[in-house]
Short mmCIF file of C-alpha atoms in Angstrom, two decimals:
data_model
loop_
_atom_site.label_atom_id
_atom_site.label_comp_id
_atom_site.label_asym_id
_atom_site.label_seq_id
_atom_site.Cartn_x
_atom_site.Cartn_y
_atom_site.Cartn_z
CA MET A 352 -0.01 -0.37 0.09
CA ALA A 353 1.25 3.53 -0.91
CA TRP A 354 2.54 5.44 2.14
CA GLY A 355 -0.14 7.82 1.10
CA ARG A 356 -2.89 5.74 1.02
CA TRP A 357 -2.22 4.02 4.68
CA TRP A 358 -1.50 7.54 6.44
CA GLN A 359 -5.00 7.88 4.52
CA VAL A 360 -6.58 4.84 6.58
CA ALA A 361 -4.90 5.02 9.80
CA ALA A 362 -6.46 9.12 9.73
CA ALA A 363 -9.60 7.22 9.16
CA LEU A 364 -9.88 5.09 11.61
CA LEU A 365 -8.39 7.57 14.45
CA LEU A 366 -11.19 10.02 13.78
CA MET A 367 -13.87 6.71 13.89
CA TRP A 368 -12.01 6.14 17.24
CA ALA A 369 -11.95 9.68 18.97
CA THR A 370 -15.40 9.59 18.34
CA VAL A 371 -16.29 6.29 19.53
CA GLY A 372 -14.71 7.24 22.43
CA THR A 373 -16.18 10.61 23.76
CA ALA A 374 -19.73 9.56 22.94
CA GLN A 375 -22.24 9.82 25.62
CA ALA A 376 -25.21 8.31 26.58
CA ALA A 377 -27.74 11.06 26.64
CA ALA A 378 -28.35 12.62 30.01
CA PRO A 379 -31.65 11.43 32.61
CA VAL A 380 -34.37 14.45 32.53
CA THR A 381 -35.48 15.36 35.29
CA LEU A 382 -38.99 15.08 37.17
CA GLY A 383 -40.20 16.18 40.05
CA GLY A 384 -43.68 17.55 41.24
CA GLY A 385 -44.93 20.12 39.30
CA SER A 386 -43.11 19.63 35.91
CA GLY A 387 -44.97 19.35 32.71
CA ILE A 388 -44.94 15.77 31.12
CA ILE A 389 -46.49 15.17 27.72
CA PHE A 390 -48.49 12.39 26.71
CA ASP A 391 -48.41 10.45 23.46
CA ASP A 392 -51.00 12.54 21.83
CA GLY A 393 -49.59 15.22 22.54
CA SER A 394 -52.03 16.48 25.65
CA THR A 395 -50.02 18.20 28.65
CA CYS A 396 -50.41 17.88 32.45
CA THR A 397 -48.56 17.84 35.54
CA LEU A 398 -46.90 15.29 37.87
CA THR A 399 -48.04 14.99 40.58
CA THR A 400 -44.97 12.84 42.60
CA ILE A 401 -42.56 10.44 41.55
CA GLY A 402 -40.75 7.74 44.15
CA PHE A 403 -40.30 4.31 44.44
CA ASP A 404 -42.74 1.85 44.36
CA GLY A 405 -42.34 -0.99 47.53
CA SER A 406 -40.67 -3.29 44.82
CA GLY A 407 -38.03 -0.45 43.86
CA GLN A 408 -40.00 0.58 40.78
CA LEU A 409 -39.33 4.81 40.33
CA VAL A 410 -43.43 5.80 39.47
CA GLY A 411 -45.05 9.10 39.58
CA PHE A 412 -49.21 10.30 39.80
CA THR A 413 -51.03 12.38 37.70
CA ALA A 414 -54.95 13.22 36.64
CA GLY A 415 -56.62 9.78 35.23
CA HIS A 416 -58.26 11.77 32.33
CA CYS A 417 -54.74 13.14 30.89
CA ALA A 418 -54.51 9.42 29.07
CA VAL A 419 -54.81 6.19 28.61
CA ALA A 420 -52.90 3.11 29.99
CA GLY A 421 -50.49 2.30 27.89
CA ALA A 422 -49.62 5.54 27.35
CA GLY A 423 -46.11 6.86 26.48
CA VAL A 424 -44.83 10.10 28.34
CA SER A 425 -42.30 12.16 27.93
CA ALA A 426 -40.69 15.49 29.40
CA GLU A 427 -42.24 18.65 28.75
CA ALA A 428 -38.87 20.17 29.70
CA ASP A 429 -37.02 17.69 27.68
CA GLN A 430 -38.92 16.68 24.51
CA GLU A 431 -36.30 15.85 23.08
CA ALA A 432 -35.60 12.44 24.56
CA GLY A 433 -38.16 10.96 23.42
CA SER A 434 -40.46 9.22 25.70
CA VAL A 435 -39.32 8.18 29.67
CA GLY A 436 -42.38 6.65 31.09
CA THR A 437 -45.70 4.53 30.71
CA VAL A 438 -49.13 5.24 31.72
CA ALA A 439 -49.36 1.71 33.86
CA PHE A 440 -53.11 2.57 35.11
CA THR A 441 -55.65 5.02 35.42
CA SER A 442 -58.61 5.42 37.73
CA THR A 443 -62.03 6.74 36.25
CA ASP A 444 -63.41 6.69 39.65
CA LEU A 445 -60.42 8.64 41.63
CA ASP A 446 -59.35 10.11 38.79
CA TYR A 447 -55.60 9.28 38.96
CA ALA A 448 -52.88 7.64 36.88
CA VAL A 449 -49.81 6.00 37.94
CA ILE A 450 -47.23 6.53 35.66
CA ARG A 451 -44.09 3.60 35.38
CA PHE A 452 -40.51 6.05 34.00
CA ASP A 453 -37.70 3.88 33.30
CA ALA A 454 -34.79 4.77 36.40
CA GLY A 455 -32.33 5.21 33.88
CA LEU A 456 -33.39 7.91 31.93
CA VAL A 457 -35.56 10.57 34.67
CA ASN A 458 -33.55 12.26 38.25
CA PRO A 459 -36.76 12.35 40.09
CA VAL A 460 -35.71 15.27 42.51
CA ASN A 461 -38.56 16.39 45.46
CA TYR A 462 -39.09 20.15 43.97
CA VAL A 463 -40.52 22.06 41.34
CA GLY A 464 -40.03 25.28 40.94
CA SER A 465 -41.54 26.81 44.68
CA THR A 466 -42.68 23.54 45.67
CA SER A 467 -40.97 20.97 47.58
CA ILE A 468 -42.88 17.56 48.29
CA THR A 469 -41.39 15.92 51.35
CA GLY A 470 -44.50 13.36 52.78
CA VAL A 471 -47.34 12.80 52.62
CA GLY A 472 -50.77 13.41 54.92
CA LEU A 473 -53.90 13.94 55.86
CA PRO A 474 -56.32 15.76 53.72
CA ALA A 475 -56.53 19.87 54.43
CA GLN A 476 -59.12 21.30 56.31
CA PHE A 477 -60.76 24.53 56.73
CA PRO A 478 -59.07 26.91 57.38
CA ALA A 479 -56.08 26.12 55.89
CA VAL A 480 -54.16 27.32 52.96
CA ALA A 481 -52.96 25.17 50.36
CA CYS A 482 -50.56 25.39 47.26
CA LYS A 483 -49.87 23.67 44.23
CA GLU A 484 -47.48 23.31 41.70
CA GLY A 485 -49.01 23.69 37.61
CA ARG A 486 -47.35 23.72 34.15
CA THR A 487 -49.55 25.97 33.27
CA THR A 488 -49.93 29.18 36.27
CA GLY A 489 -46.77 27.31 38.90
CA GLN A 490 -47.30 28.28 42.25
CA THR A 491 -50.94 29.69 43.43
CA CYS A 492 -52.19 29.01 46.93
CA GLY A 493 -55.39 29.33 48.34
CA LEU A 494 -57.65 28.99 51.32
CA VAL A 495 -58.83 25.54 51.43
CA TYR A 496 -62.88 24.51 52.02
CA GLY A 497 -62.66 20.46 53.11
CA ASP A 498 -64.30 17.96 51.82
CA VAL A 499 -67.59 19.33 50.90
CA PHE A 500 -68.77 16.20 48.86
CA GLY A 501 -69.02 14.52 52.01
CA GLY A 502 -66.54 10.32 52.02
CA ALA A 503 -63.21 11.58 51.56
CA ASN A 504 -62.38 11.42 48.15
CA TRP A 505 -62.11 15.29 47.28
CA THR A 506 -61.14 18.37 48.83
CA LEU A 507 -62.38 21.68 47.29
CA THR A 508 -59.69 24.61 47.40
CA GLN A 509 -59.62 28.42 45.93
CA ILE A 510 -56.68 27.48 44.54
CA CYS A 511 -56.10 28.62 40.77
CA VAL A 512 -56.18 26.34 38.34
CA ILE A 513 -56.19 26.46 34.67
CA VAL A 514 -56.47 23.71 31.71
CA GLY A 515 -52.59 21.78 31.85
CA ASP A 516 -52.43 21.88 35.98
CA SER A 517 -54.08 18.95 35.45
CA GLY A 518 -52.44 16.25 38.07
CA ALA A 519 -50.42 19.37 40.27
CA PRO A 520 -48.78 18.67 43.53
CA VAL A 521 -51.76 19.89 46.42
CA VAL A 522 -49.03 20.97 49.13
CA VAL A 523 -49.39 22.18 52.84
CA GLY A 524 -46.17 23.09 53.77
CA SER A 525 -43.82 20.29 51.77
CA THR A 526 -46.70 18.11 52.78
CA LEU A 527 -49.13 16.68 50.04
CA VAL A 528 -52.43 16.03 50.81
CA ALA A 529 -54.47 16.28 47.16
CA ILE A 530 -53.91 16.51 43.51
CA VAL A 531 -55.16 18.92 40.85
CA ASN A 532 -58.67 17.88 39.19
CA GLY A 533 -60.09 20.88 37.82
CA TYR A 534 -62.09 23.27 38.49
CA VAL A 535 -66.00 24.34 39.53
CA ALA A 536 -67.52 26.68 37.08
CA VAL A 537 -65.06 28.74 35.69
CA PRO A 538 -60.77 28.79 35.08
CA CYS A 539 -58.81 29.96 38.42
CA VAL A 540 -61.74 31.83 39.21
CA GLY A 541 -63.86 28.59 40.49
CA PRO A 542 -63.20 26.34 42.99
CA GLN A 543 -60.70 23.73 43.18
CA VAL A 544 -61.19 20.03 43.48
CA GLY A 545 -58.94 18.24 43.38
CA ALA A 546 -58.58 13.65 44.85
CA ASN A 547 -57.64 13.57 48.12
CA PHE A 548 -53.54 12.00 48.04
CA THR A 549 -53.95 9.35 51.21
CA ARG A 550 -57.30 8.01 49.24
CA ILE A 551 -55.22 7.35 45.78
CA LEU A 552 -52.71 5.56 47.24
CA ASP A 553 -55.71 3.53 49.66
CA ASP A 554 -56.95 2.22 46.22
CA VAL A 555 -53.45 1.88 44.74
CA ASN A 556 -52.42 -0.26 47.16
CA SER A 557 -56.07 -2.25 47.36
CA ARG A 558 -56.13 -2.77 43.73
CA GLY A 559 -52.53 -3.79 43.38
CA GLY A 560 -49.77 -3.73 41.13
CA PRO A 561 -47.33 -0.30 40.15
CA GLY A 562 -47.52 2.38 42.87
CA VAL A 563 -48.13 0.01 45.50
CA GLY A 564 -46.22 1.11 48.57
CA PHE A 565 -45.12 4.43 47.09
CA HIS A 566 -42.58 6.83 48.95
CA PRO A 567 -42.44 9.83 47.54
CA ILE A 568 -37.78 11.26 46.26
#
């Protein structure tokens, strides 16, 4: 082989080695309670919380009306990363969904924006003040009206929510007490209604599957 040709081949092989050697896997996306998430059909909601269930699986929650079981989930802030999880189950009764995340693709955190989640607590009661962290309206706070419907499933608050805030965590301090499911009559003005998170966990634990024994990050 001519020397000129030999050096061309050697240089090409060196370039290939350098390219392979410096290639890096995509960084995990960061998700926590209050992060925006996008589903296969393009709908956008808010992640309630993220953590591990009793089997060590990384799971999260959002509102059940956001997507159907089997739908892929991506992070709104890093859509180029593609799907990082799948909706494992949806409840029409309590309007919540369990998401199974790929732990290798997600960096779970317990804070988003101005909201931190350090634990799960019993439903808030009047006249407490609760706050939510939504992907559309950020953190907003308001008076808790409590369980005005009876049945211990739902809590009403005077928290501003609009489209896209569905699934947002409702906290008192840093304690997760409910999720955002909707509003009564007028967006941001009408009372917000949300399922109590301890009731959701009771339902998950009685049903079995992903999410059983959940605890937030």
